[in-house]
Short mmCIF file of C-alpha atoms in Angstrom, two decimals:
data_model
loop_
_atom_site.label_atom_id
_atom_site.label_comp_id
_atom_site.label_asym_id
_atom_site.label_seq_id
_atom_site.Cartn_x
_atom_site.Cartn_y
_atom_site.Cartn_z
CA MET F 1 0.19 -0.24 0.04
CA SER F 2 1.53 3.19 -0.78
CA ARG F 3 2.60 5.72 2.21
CA TRP F 4 1.63 8.74 0.43
CA PRO F 5 -2.30 9.36 0.95
CA PRO F 6 -1.72 9.43 4.65
CA LEU F 7 0.61 12.59 4.27
CA LEU F 8 -1.40 13.87 1.67
CA LEU F 9 -4.32 14.21 3.67
CA PHE F 10 -2.19 15.61 6.62
CA ALA F 11 -1.78 18.35 4.28
CA ALA F 12 -4.83 19.09 3.19
CA PHE F 13 -6.12 18.34 6.74
CA MET F 14 -4.11 21.36 8.18
CA GLY F 15 -5.16 24.02 4.78
CA ALA F 16 -8.24 23.38 6.06
CA ALA F 17 -7.66 24.71 9.29
CA MET F 18 -5.54 27.24 8.43
CA ALA F 19 -7.97 28.18 6.30
CA ASP F 20 -10.51 28.19 8.96
CA ALA F 21 -8.37 29.60 11.39
CA LEU F 22 -7.92 33.02 9.02
CA ALA F 23 -11.69 32.94 8.75
CA ARG F 24 -11.74 33.45 12.47
CA MET F 25 -8.74 36.18 13.00
CA GLN F 26 -9.37 38.32 15.94
CA PRO F 27 -7.25 41.57 16.77
CA VAL F 28 -5.40 41.14 20.36
CA ASP F 29 -4.14 44.27 22.00
CA ALA F 30 -0.86 45.67 21.70
CA ALA F 31 2.25 44.13 23.61
CA VAL F 32 4.07 46.54 25.86
CA PRO F 33 7.02 48.63 24.78
CA LEU F 34 9.67 47.00 25.19
CA THR F 35 12.59 48.26 27.49
CA ASP F 36 15.74 50.67 25.95
CA ALA F 37 17.99 47.82 25.94
CA ASP F 38 16.00 45.82 23.47
CA ARG F 39 15.61 48.77 21.30
CA ARG F 40 19.25 49.21 20.87
CA THR F 41 19.10 47.12 18.04
CA ILE F 42 16.75 46.59 15.26
CA VAL F 43 15.94 44.99 12.07
CA ARG F 44 14.26 47.57 9.95
CA ASP F 45 12.49 46.71 6.83
CA GLU F 46 10.96 50.24 5.10
CA ARG F 47 9.20 48.12 2.56
CA ALA F 48 6.71 46.64 4.72
CA PRO F 49 3.10 48.23 4.72
CA ILE F 50 2.09 51.14 6.61
CA GLN F 51 -1.94 50.30 6.47
CA PRO F 52 -3.93 48.73 9.72
CA GLN F 53 -3.71 44.78 9.57
CA PRO F 54 -5.58 42.39 11.73
CA VAL F 55 -2.52 41.06 13.01
CA ILE F 56 1.44 42.10 12.93
CA LEU F 57 4.64 40.20 13.41
CA SER F 58 7.56 42.72 14.80
CA ALA F 59 10.78 41.07 15.73
CA GLU F 60 13.63 43.00 18.11
CA LEU F 61 16.89 41.62 18.46
CA GLY F 62 17.39 41.78 22.25
CA LYS F 63 20.97 42.75 24.57
CA ASP F 64 21.02 38.99 24.42
CA ALA F 65 20.92 39.20 20.38
CA ASP F 66 17.73 36.77 20.52
CA LEU F 67 15.44 37.41 18.29
CA ILE F 68 11.65 38.65 20.01
CA ILE F 69 8.62 37.97 17.70
CA ILE F 70 5.73 39.94 18.66
CA LEU F 71 1.75 40.06 17.96
CA GLU F 72 -0.17 42.96 17.87
CA SER F 73 -3.09 44.45 16.80
CA GLU F 74 -2.04 47.57 14.59
CA LEU F 75 0.75 48.76 12.77
CA GLN F 76 1.66 51.01 15.63
CA VAL F 77 5.41 49.07 16.14
CA ARG F 78 9.19 50.51 16.04
CA SER F 79 9.95 47.79 13.49
CA VAL F 80 8.76 44.99 11.82
CA LEU F 81 10.79 42.12 10.01
CA SER F 82 9.34 41.33 6.32
CA TYR F 83 7.83 38.61 5.17
CA GLU F 84 10.97 37.53 3.20
CA ASP F 85 13.13 38.28 5.99
CA PHE F 86 11.94 36.49 8.31
CA ALA F 87 10.79 33.49 6.40
CA ALA F 88 14.85 33.04 5.47
CA HIS F 89 15.74 32.74 8.77
CA PHE F 90 13.36 30.27 9.82
CA ASN F 91 13.90 28.51 6.20
CA HIS F 92 10.25 28.05 6.34
CA PRO F 93 7.49 30.27 6.10
CA ILE F 94 4.93 28.22 7.58
CA ALA F 95 6.75 28.81 11.21
CA VAL F 96 5.45 32.22 10.94
CA GLU F 97 1.69 31.44 9.43
CA GLY F 98 1.34 28.54 11.48
CA ALA F 99 1.84 29.91 14.96
CA ASN F 100 0.14 32.90 13.51
CA LEU F 101 -2.83 31.17 12.54
CA LEU F 102 -2.68 28.59 15.88
CA PHE F 103 -2.81 31.99 18.23
CA GLN F 104 -5.56 33.62 16.28
CA ARG F 105 -7.65 30.11 16.10
CA PHE F 106 -7.51 29.46 19.77
CA PRO F 107 -7.10 32.91 21.92
CA ASP F 108 -8.36 31.36 25.14
CA TRP F 109 -6.36 28.06 25.01
CA LEU F 110 -3.89 27.41 27.72
CA GLY F 111 -0.53 25.60 26.00
CA LEU F 112 2.38 26.21 24.20
CA VAL F 113 3.16 26.47 20.43
CA ARG F 114 6.54 25.50 19.48
CA VAL F 115 7.72 25.74 15.25
CA ARG F 116 11.53 24.59 14.74
CA TYR F 117 13.52 24.34 11.66
CA GLY F 118 16.53 23.53 11.96
CA TYR F 119 18.46 25.69 14.58
CA ASP F 120 16.03 28.31 14.95
CA SER F 121 12.70 28.54 16.91
CA LEU F 122 9.76 30.09 17.47
CA ARG F 123 7.66 30.01 20.27
CA ILE F 124 4.19 31.39 21.05
CA VAL F 125 3.35 31.56 24.87
CA TRP F 126 -0.63 32.51 25.44
CA ARG F 127 -2.93 32.37 28.12
CA PRO F 128 -6.22 34.33 29.26
CA GLY F 129 -5.42 38.17 29.64
CA VAL F 130 -1.39 37.96 29.64
CA LYS F 131 0.40 39.29 26.91
CA ALA F 132 3.63 36.77 25.18
CA ALA F 133 6.19 36.99 23.29
CA TRP F 134 8.72 34.00 22.63
CA VAL F 135 12.50 34.44 22.46
CA LYS F 136 14.81 32.76 19.58
CA GLY F 137 17.35 31.14 22.01
CA ASN F 138 20.39 28.40 22.19
CA GLY F 139 17.96 25.57 23.05
CA ARG F 140 16.94 26.85 26.46
CA HIS F 141 13.34 27.67 27.22
CA ALA F 142 14.16 31.51 26.79
CA LEU F 143 10.98 33.32 27.28
CA ARG F 144 9.74 37.03 27.47
CA LEU F 145 6.54 37.52 29.18
CA LYS F 146 4.35 41.09 28.78
CA ARG F 147 1.60 41.05 31.26
CA THR F 148 -1.62 42.87 30.68
CA ALA F 149 -3.72 40.92 33.20
CA GLU F 150 -5.38 43.13 36.23
CA LEU F 151 -1.71 42.73 37.90
CA GLU F 152 -0.66 45.21 36.63
CA LYS F 153 -3.25 47.54 36.50
CA GLN F 154 -3.53 47.23 39.95
CA THR F 155 0.48 47.62 41.07
CA GLN F 156 2.97 49.32 39.65
CA GLU F 157 5.52 46.83 38.47
CA PRO F 158 8.77 47.89 39.90
CA GLU F 159 12.22 47.34 37.35
CA GLU F 160 13.05 43.87 37.13
CA SER F 161 16.70 43.52 39.16
CA ASP F 162 18.87 40.47 38.19
CA ASP F 163 19.14 39.67 42.30
CA PRO F 164 16.97 36.76 42.84
CA MET F 165 16.36 37.65 46.24
CA ALA F 166 15.45 41.41 45.52
CA SER F 167 13.35 39.92 43.04
CA LEU F 168 11.44 37.61 45.58
CA HIS F 169 10.93 40.06 48.27
CA GLN F 170 9.33 42.76 45.28
CA LEU F 171 7.42 39.39 44.34
CA GLN F 172 6.03 39.45 48.31
CA ALA F 173 5.30 42.80 48.51
CA ARG F 174 3.23 42.71 45.47
CA LEU F 175 1.33 39.87 46.69
CA MET F 176 0.67 41.08 49.89
CA ALA F 177 -0.26 44.66 48.30
CA LEU F 178 -2.93 42.13 46.44
CA SER F 179 -4.34 40.95 49.21
CA GLY F 180 -4.77 43.65 51.25
CA ALA F 181 -2.37 42.66 53.93
CA PRO F 182 -0.80 45.59 55.93
CA SER F 183 2.43 46.75 54.28
CA LEU F 184 5.97 45.68 55.99
CA PRO F 185 8.81 47.97 56.93
CA THR F 186 11.33 48.19 54.57
CA GLN F 187 14.16 46.38 55.43
CA PRO F 188 17.40 45.35 53.78
CA VAL F 189 17.46 42.20 50.87
CA PRO F 190 19.93 40.18 52.51
CA THR F 191 22.52 39.03 49.58
CA ASP F 192 24.09 35.78 48.96
CA LYS F 193 26.76 35.75 46.43
CA THR F 194 27.49 32.07 46.48
CA ASP F 195 26.43 30.38 43.79
CA ALA F 196 24.80 28.01 46.52
CA GLY F 197 22.70 30.98 47.47
CA GLN F 198 21.78 32.09 43.95
CA VAL F 199 20.39 28.65 43.16
CA GLN F 200 18.31 28.87 46.10
CA ALA F 201 16.90 32.23 45.49
CA LEU F 202 16.28 31.80 41.89
CA ALA F 203 14.13 28.22 43.50
CA ASP F 204 12.57 29.92 46.52
CA LEU F 205 11.33 33.06 43.68
CA ALA F 206 10.36 30.31 40.55
CA ALA F 207 7.70 28.92 43.60
CA LEU F 208 6.44 32.07 44.62
CA GLN F 209 5.51 32.88 41.14
CA GLU F 210 4.49 29.59 40.68
CA GLN F 211 2.09 30.08 43.33
CA ALA F 212 0.61 33.23 42.49
CA GLY F 213 -0.69 31.92 38.53
CA MET F 214 2.70 33.18 36.75
CA TRP F 215 3.42 29.76 35.54
CA MET F 216 5.72 31.23 33.06
CA GLU F 217 7.59 33.15 34.97
CA ALA F 218 8.54 30.62 36.98
CA LEU F 219 9.52 28.95 34.03
CA GLU F 220 12.12 31.59 33.03
CA THR F 221 12.78 31.44 36.77
CA TYR F 222 13.78 27.76 36.75
CA ASP F 223 15.59 27.64 33.38
CA LYS F 224 17.91 30.49 34.91
CA ALA F 225 18.51 28.30 37.75
CA LEU F 226 19.15 25.00 35.74
CA ARG F 227 21.83 27.16 34.11
CA GLN F 228 23.68 27.82 37.16
CA LYS F 229 23.13 23.83 38.63
CA PRO F 230 22.44 21.55 35.24
CA ASN F 231 22.20 18.50 37.65
CA ASP F 232 20.10 19.75 40.52
CA PRO F 233 17.24 16.64 40.77
CA ASP F 234 14.61 19.18 42.07
CA LEU F 235 15.48 21.96 39.77
CA GLN F 236 14.90 19.28 36.69
CA LYS F 237 11.61 17.82 38.28
CA ASN F 238 9.88 21.05 38.93
CA HIS F 239 10.81 22.39 35.50
CA LYS F 240 9.39 19.31 33.68
CA ARG F 241 6.53 19.15 35.77
CA LEU F 242 5.58 22.81 35.04
CA VAL F 243 6.09 22.19 31.39
CA ALA F 244 3.63 19.25 31.75
CA THR F 245 0.85 20.80 33.68
CA HIS F 246 0.42 23.84 31.85
CA ALA F 247 1.99 23.18 28.22
CA GLY F 248 0.62 20.49 25.74
CA THR F 249 2.34 19.22 23.04
CA LEU F 250 2.51 17.31 19.98
CA SER F 251 5.01 15.80 18.08
CA VAL F 252 5.19 14.14 14.74
CA GLY F 253 7.48 11.43 13.23
CA THR F 254 8.28 8.86 11.63
CA ALA F 255 10.65 5.30 12.07
CA TYR F 256 12.44 3.10 9.98
CA ALA F 257 13.38 -0.50 10.92
CA ASP F 258 15.29 -3.07 8.46
CA ASN F 259 15.98 -6.76 9.97
CA ARG F 260 18.18 -7.98 7.48
CA MET F 261 18.19 -11.66 9.49
CA ASP F 262 14.56 -12.06 9.45
CA GLY F 263 13.63 -10.25 6.19
CA VAL F 264 11.62 -8.02 7.62
CA MET F 265 11.10 -4.03 6.85
CA ARG F 266 8.84 -1.90 8.69
CA GLN F 267 8.09 1.99 8.13
CA THR F 268 5.74 3.75 10.76
CA PHE F 269 4.54 7.01 10.19
CA TYR F 270 3.48 8.72 14.21
CA GLY F 271 1.72 11.72 15.64
CA ARG F 272 1.51 11.58 19.69
CA PHE F 273 -0.02 14.67 21.86
CA GLU F 274 -0.33 15.14 25.59
CA GLN F 275 -2.45 18.10 26.90
CA PRO F 276 -3.07 19.13 30.43
CA LEU F 277 -6.55 19.31 31.73
CA ASN F 278 -6.54 20.90 34.47
CA ASN F 279 -3.53 20.95 36.88
CA ARG F 280 -3.58 16.72 38.25
CA LEU F 281 -5.40 15.38 34.70
CA ARG F 282 -3.74 15.18 31.50
CA LEU F 283 -5.04 13.80 27.89
CA LYS F 284 -2.68 11.66 26.01
CA GLY F 285 -3.11 10.19 22.64
CA GLY F 286 -1.59 9.02 19.25
CA LEU F 287 -1.89 6.96 16.40
CA ALA F 288 1.01 4.62 14.06
CA ASP F 289 0.97 3.93 10.57
CA ASN F 290 2.81 1.08 9.90
CA HIS F 291 3.70 -0.91 6.57
CA ILE F 292 5.46 -3.94 7.00
CA ASP F 293 7.11 -5.64 3.91
CA ALA F 294 8.86 -9.06 4.87
CA ILE F 295 10.26 -12.15 3.61
CA ASP F 296 10.15 -15.21 5.06
CA PRO F 297 13.73 -16.60 6.00
CA TRP F 298 13.35 -20.16 5.13
CA PRO F 299 13.15 -21.12 1.85
CA VAL F 300 10.80 -23.86 1.41
CA PHE F 301 8.58 -21.37 2.78
CA SER F 302 9.12 -18.35 1.39
CA GLU F 303 6.41 -16.36 1.51
CA ARG F 304 6.08 -12.28 0.52
CA VAL F 305 3.89 -10.27 3.17
CA ASN F 306 2.61 -6.80 3.16
CA GLU F 307 1.14 -5.83 5.85
CA HIS F 308 -0.79 -2.42 6.63
CA PHE F 309 -2.28 -1.66 9.91
CA VAL F 310 -3.11 1.40 12.10
CA GLN F 311 -2.66 1.47 15.84
CA TYR F 312 -4.66 4.16 18.06
CA GLN F 313 -3.99 4.91 21.59
CA LEU F 314 -5.88 7.34 24.21
CA GLY F 315 -5.34 7.72 27.57
CA LEU F 316 -4.96 9.61 30.99
CA ILE F 317 -2.55 10.79 33.49
CA ARG F 318 -3.19 11.90 36.87
CA ASP F 319 -0.31 13.85 39.01
CA GLU F 320 -0.74 14.03 42.65
CA THR F 321 0.90 16.00 45.11
CA ASP F 322 3.36 14.33 46.22
CA GLY F 323 4.91 13.49 42.91
CA ALA F 324 3.05 10.19 41.94
CA ARG F 325 1.11 9.62 39.00
CA THR F 326 -1.10 7.21 38.00
CA ILE F 327 -1.59 6.72 33.86
CA LEU F 328 -4.27 4.58 32.13
CA THR F 329 -3.96 3.54 28.66
CA LEU F 330 -6.71 1.98 26.23
CA ALA F 331 -4.54 0.97 22.81
CA ALA F 332 -6.38 -0.96 19.34
CA ARG F 333 -2.95 -2.29 18.25
CA PRO F 334 -5.16 -3.47 16.38
CA GLN F 335 -7.46 -4.81 19.06
CA LEU F 336 -8.30 -3.43 22.37
CA GLY F 337 -5.47 -3.25 25.28
CA PHE F 338 -5.08 -1.54 28.12
CA GLU F 339 -2.02 -0.67 30.13
CA ALA F 340 -1.71 0.75 33.57
CA THR F 341 1.28 2.12 35.22
CA HIS F 342 1.46 3.84 38.37
CA GLU F 343 5.18 6.18 39.64
CA TYR F 344 5.58 6.24 42.82
CA PRO F 345 8.36 8.69 44.66
CA ALA F 346 8.98 7.57 48.25
CA TRP F 347 12.03 8.30 50.99
CA SER F 348 11.49 11.86 50.15
CA GLY F 349 12.26 11.93 46.24
CA SER F 350 15.60 9.72 46.22
CA TRP F 351 13.36 6.44 45.55
CA GLU F 352 11.75 6.13 42.17
CA GLY F 353 9.29 2.83 41.94
CA LYS F 354 7.12 1.83 39.03
CA LEU F 355 4.63 -0.89 38.39
CA ARG F 356 3.38 -1.72 35.26
CA LEU F 357 0.85 -4.08 34.34
CA ARG F 358 -0.30 -4.47 30.31
CA TYR F 359 -2.72 -6.76 28.47
CA PRO F 360 -1.50 -7.64 25.63
CA ASP F 361 2.21 -7.71 25.42
CA GLU F 362 2.89 -5.72 22.67
CA ASN F 363 6.11 -6.62 22.14
CA GLU F 364 4.70 -10.50 21.52
CA THR F 365 3.02 -11.49 18.04
CA VAL F 366 -0.71 -10.63 17.56
CA SER F 367 -2.59 -13.22 17.20
CA LEU F 368 -6.81 -15.07 17.73
CA LEU F 369 -7.36 -14.82 21.17
CA HIS F 370 -4.21 -13.95 22.28
CA GLN F 371 -4.29 -13.49 26.08
CA GLY F 372 -1.38 -12.18 27.84
CA VAL F 373 -0.38 -9.97 30.82
CA ARG F 374 2.78 -8.45 31.60
CA ASP F 375 3.98 -6.71 34.99
CA GLN F 376 7.29 -4.79 35.45
CA VAL F 377 7.82 -4.00 39.58
CA GLY F 378 11.32 -1.69 40.01
CA LEU F 379 13.45 0.32 42.47
CA ALA F 380 15.53 3.57 41.13
CA ARG F 381 17.68 5.54 43.14
CA ARG F 382 19.38 8.85 41.95
CA ASP F 383 21.63 11.28 44.04
CA GLN F 384 22.26 14.69 43.13
CA TRP F 385 25.92 13.86 41.05
CA GLY F 386 23.62 11.96 38.66
CA SER F 387 24.76 8.63 39.66
CA GLU F 388 21.96 5.77 39.24
CA TRP F 389 21.17 2.81 41.04
CA GLU F 390 18.71 0.70 39.20
CA THR F 391 17.04 -2.78 40.19
CA ARG F 392 14.28 -3.57 38.15
CA LEU F 393 12.46 -7.03 37.78
CA PHE F 394 10.72 -8.23 34.73
CA ALA F 395 8.24 -11.24 34.27
CA ALA F 396 5.16 -11.84 31.42
CA ALA F 397 3.37 -14.95 30.70
CA ASN F 398 1.89 -15.24 27.61
CA ARG F 399 -1.19 -17.69 26.58
CA TYR F 400 -2.43 -18.20 22.61
CA HIS F 401 -5.41 -20.03 21.98
CA LEU F 402 -5.52 -21.00 17.76
CA SER F 403 -8.50 -22.77 16.84
CA GLY F 404 -8.70 -24.48 13.03
CA PHE F 405 -11.71 -25.12 11.13
CA ASP F 406 -12.24 -28.11 13.00
CA ASN F 407 -12.37 -30.01 16.20
CA ALA F 408 -8.74 -31.61 15.34
CA ALA F 409 -5.82 -29.90 16.77
CA ARG F 410 -5.38 -27.32 19.26
CA SER F 411 -2.22 -25.49 20.19
CA TYR F 412 -0.84 -23.99 23.76
CA GLN F 413 1.81 -22.33 24.37
CA ILE F 414 3.08 -20.65 27.50
CA GLN F 415 5.54 -17.80 28.04
CA GLU F 416 7.74 -17.11 30.96
CA SER F 417 10.14 -14.37 31.37
CA LEU F 418 12.29 -12.41 34.09
CA GLN F 419 15.36 -9.62 33.23
CA TRP F 420 16.63 -8.39 35.98
CA ARG F 421 19.17 -5.02 35.75
CA HIS F 422 21.18 -3.30 38.03
CA GLY F 423 22.72 0.17 36.88
CA LEU F 424 25.37 2.73 38.85
CA GLY F 425 26.04 5.88 37.29
CA PRO F 426 26.61 5.20 33.50
CA LEU F 427 27.15 1.62 33.70
CA HIS F 428 24.64 -1.23 34.00
CA LEU F 429 24.59 -4.46 34.35
CA GLN F 430 21.31 -6.76 32.71
CA TYR F 431 20.30 -10.34 32.73
CA ASP F 432 17.37 -11.93 30.81
CA PHE F 433 15.55 -15.47 31.28
CA SER F 434 13.07 -16.74 28.99
CA ARG F 435 11.46 -20.11 29.01
CA GLU F 436 8.70 -21.41 26.63
CA TYR F 437 6.57 -24.46 26.76
CA PRO F 438 5.07 -24.67 23.71
CA GLN F 439 2.84 -28.26 22.69
CA ASP F 440 0.18 -29.45 20.29
CA LEU F 441 -2.77 -30.91 21.88
CA ARG F 442 -4.30 -33.63 19.55
CA PHE F 443 -7.81 -35.15 20.29
CA SER F 444 -6.46 -38.40 18.44
CA SER F 445 -8.90 -42.05 18.88
CA LYS F 446 -6.95 -44.06 21.51
CA GLU F 447 -7.61 -47.55 22.34
CA ASP F 448 -8.89 -46.79 25.52
CA GLY F 449 -10.69 -43.75 23.67
CA SER F 450 -8.91 -41.17 26.44
CA LEU F 451 -7.86 -38.04 25.12
CA PHE F 452 -3.99 -37.81 23.93
CA SER F 453 -2.81 -34.50 26.34
CA PRO F 454 1.00 -34.80 27.09
CA TYR F 455 2.32 -32.97 29.80
CA PRO F 456 4.24 -29.39 27.96
CA ILE F 457 7.76 -30.17 27.51
CA PRO F 458 10.07 -26.61 27.64
CA ARG F 459 11.23 -26.69 24.27
CA ASN F 460 13.60 -23.60 24.30
CA GLU F 461 15.15 -21.60 27.25
CA SER F 462 17.26 -19.29 26.83
CA HIS F 463 19.90 -16.83 29.08
CA ALA F 464 21.62 -13.75 28.12
CA LEU F 465 23.57 -11.40 30.21
CA ALA F 466 24.49 -7.75 28.89
CA ILE F 467 27.33 -4.77 30.20
CA GLY F 468 26.37 -1.92 28.86
CA TRP F 469 27.81 2.14 29.17
CA ASN F 470 25.57 5.20 28.12
CA TRP F 471 26.32 8.71 28.25
CA GLU F 472 24.65 11.62 26.92
CA SER F 473 25.87 15.56 26.33
CA ALA F 474 23.84 18.10 24.74
CA ILE F 475 23.50 16.84 21.37
CA LEU F 476 24.34 13.70 22.00
CA ALA F 477 22.78 10.60 23.41
CA ASP F 478 24.79 7.04 23.29
CA ALA F 479 24.74 3.27 24.48
CA VAL F 480 26.94 0.55 23.81
CA THR F 481 25.95 -3.21 24.78
CA LEU F 482 27.90 -6.14 24.84
CA SER F 483 25.55 -9.49 25.61
CA GLU F 484 26.37 -12.79 25.10
CA THR F 485 22.99 -15.10 24.89
CA PHE F 486 22.92 -18.92 25.16
CA ASN F 487 19.96 -21.08 24.26
CA ARG F 488 20.20 -24.05 26.47
CA PHE F 489 17.89 -26.60 24.43
CA SER F 490 19.66 -25.76 20.84
CA ARG F 491 23.01 -25.45 22.20
CA GLU F 492 23.22 -21.83 20.21
CA HIS F 493 25.12 -18.73 20.97
CA VAL F 494 24.54 -15.21 20.67
CA LEU F 495 27.36 -12.70 20.44
CA ALA F 496 25.54 -8.97 19.97
CA LEU F 497 27.02 -5.37 20.10
CA SER F 498 24.51 -2.97 20.54
CA LEU F 499 25.12 1.03 19.61
CA VAL F 500 22.27 3.31 19.82
CA SER F 501 23.20 7.06 18.77
CA GLY F 502 20.62 9.35 18.51
CA TRP F 503 21.57 13.18 17.48
CA ARG F 504 19.30 16.13 19.10
CA TRP F 505 19.21 19.79 17.94
CA ALA F 506 16.70 22.73 18.92
CA ASP F 507 15.14 20.74 21.90
CA ASP F 508 13.04 18.10 21.12
CA ALA F 509 13.94 17.48 17.01
CA ARG F 510 16.18 13.86 17.07
CA LEU F 511 17.65 11.21 15.22
CA ASN F 512 17.97 8.14 16.10
CA LEU F 513 20.19 5.15 14.76
CA SER F 514 20.33 1.54 16.21
CA MET F 515 22.39 -1.37 14.97
CA ASP F 516 22.92 -4.34 16.36
CA VAL F 517 26.29 -6.58 14.86
CA GLY F 518 26.59 -10.14 15.66
CA LEU F 519 27.35 -13.44 15.37
CA THR F 520 25.12 -16.93 15.73
CA LEU F 521 27.43 -20.02 16.33
CA ASN F 522 25.24 -23.21 17.16
CA PRO F 523 26.92 -27.31 16.45
CA ARG F 524 26.03 -27.31 12.92
CA THR F 525 27.14 -23.80 11.50
CA SER F 526 27.49 -19.88 12.34
CA ARG F 527 26.49 -17.02 10.80
CA PRO F 528 26.57 -13.39 11.08
CA PHE F 529 23.79 -11.03 11.41
CA LEU F 530 23.13 -6.82 11.29
CA ARG F 531 19.69 -5.52 12.40
CA LEU F 532 18.99 -1.80 11.70
CA GLN F 533 16.91 0.87 13.35
CA ILE F 534 16.32 4.33 11.94
CA SER F 535 13.46 6.68 13.78
CA HIS F 536 12.97 10.25 14.04
CA ASP F 537 11.23 13.20 14.92
CA LEU F 538 10.24 15.20 12.17
CA PHE F 539 9.00 18.42 14.87
CA ARG F 540 7.35 18.90 17.67
CA PHE F 541 4.87 21.83 18.56
#
């Protein structure tokens, strides 16, 4: 089946959505003027039209050489970046129109829109009563927010200070003034110029900003603290939670896998989304369009298989106040299945545990009347230096009941597996055990008329031991694993070297490459094998 119709349908849908958004455009409030420091360098374009427009995109270069995008209701800005220059800068004109149309189509949504092309990005953040502008940065969440809410109408906003402790006291005073509490006498602001003191002050300021409903300011404050202490687990957890609570995401990508030994080629076009419903609940979903082209590796039974199916998934995520979360997922792949996951922190958040129950096992072959349960229990501890200690126990039991057109044959299979993994920092050690009990149960006419049903005898049993090393940087995320697998009944050894490498750019876009090179040894022969899998996120909003 051709792979182009889904893409054409997707393009047609986006075109219709943009046309509908153009018809529903509403003017927005004018942005608050920028400071003098932001006006030092301005991108000007004298060719820009002079007549008022429903929506104008303006751009200025700030003191940090960041590109600031502002939406205004009329052409009363100091500078306008032309459509041609903007399109050339972002390498694609859809970056301008797509973000503009989404902002106009859904002005009351609480969310985050990101459009990324190459190393440049455009982000527009919106909230009712708030004017937002996104700053092009170097991969971090650099945000500049222009508030037009009642908070600015009731109080005079003081000049922002570079000292986080001073900003913390200013915000506390503003909140007390709004609540009607008596003002406290002016006291000198304590200062702690050490790195630890500055980071702690930024964390306290972000927590107070989030409590006051200023979540975008809190996100920027957490980002400043992470630049000073990037490996702090509490800052990373709070930053991730804040983004997940207030910012919905949409990602689209493709994956391609080629297994030369099994003769299977698979290509998948997928899309995933996650949207907060409130402070506790998030809705997630996605679909995957799969195309499989397989040739049976055994020449005697060689048969070409072309398969196409679509997988759907819909679920709810509930975040608890103590950091725990519960995930319930319904999936059709292609039959209906469910997955329940509960993750909880214990011992003041230094430990993490996970219990997972999945039906059916998505890693097993989907067949008629397939019933299976897969569960996983784990315990992990991570310290402030990034070291990790993890022990995970995995068990699975699957049963297959395949029925023919008559009552002459039945097949019954049980599969048991156990997995243990222990990691310390980038190094990990893993052991896998698997055993299968396949047996054909046939109704045959014995002399005594009894049913011929022998006890299932283990047909396959394998043991695998692997040692690996993982490392991660701002651009690369790599893992190397050396493993040895032994099948007790076939006396077969499999030596494999696995390499997984990922390249990231513009925060979320990434390209993943997985390659397995190995050698299969048995008493009769030996043969090499190669497995290759490539996947990448095209873009993520």
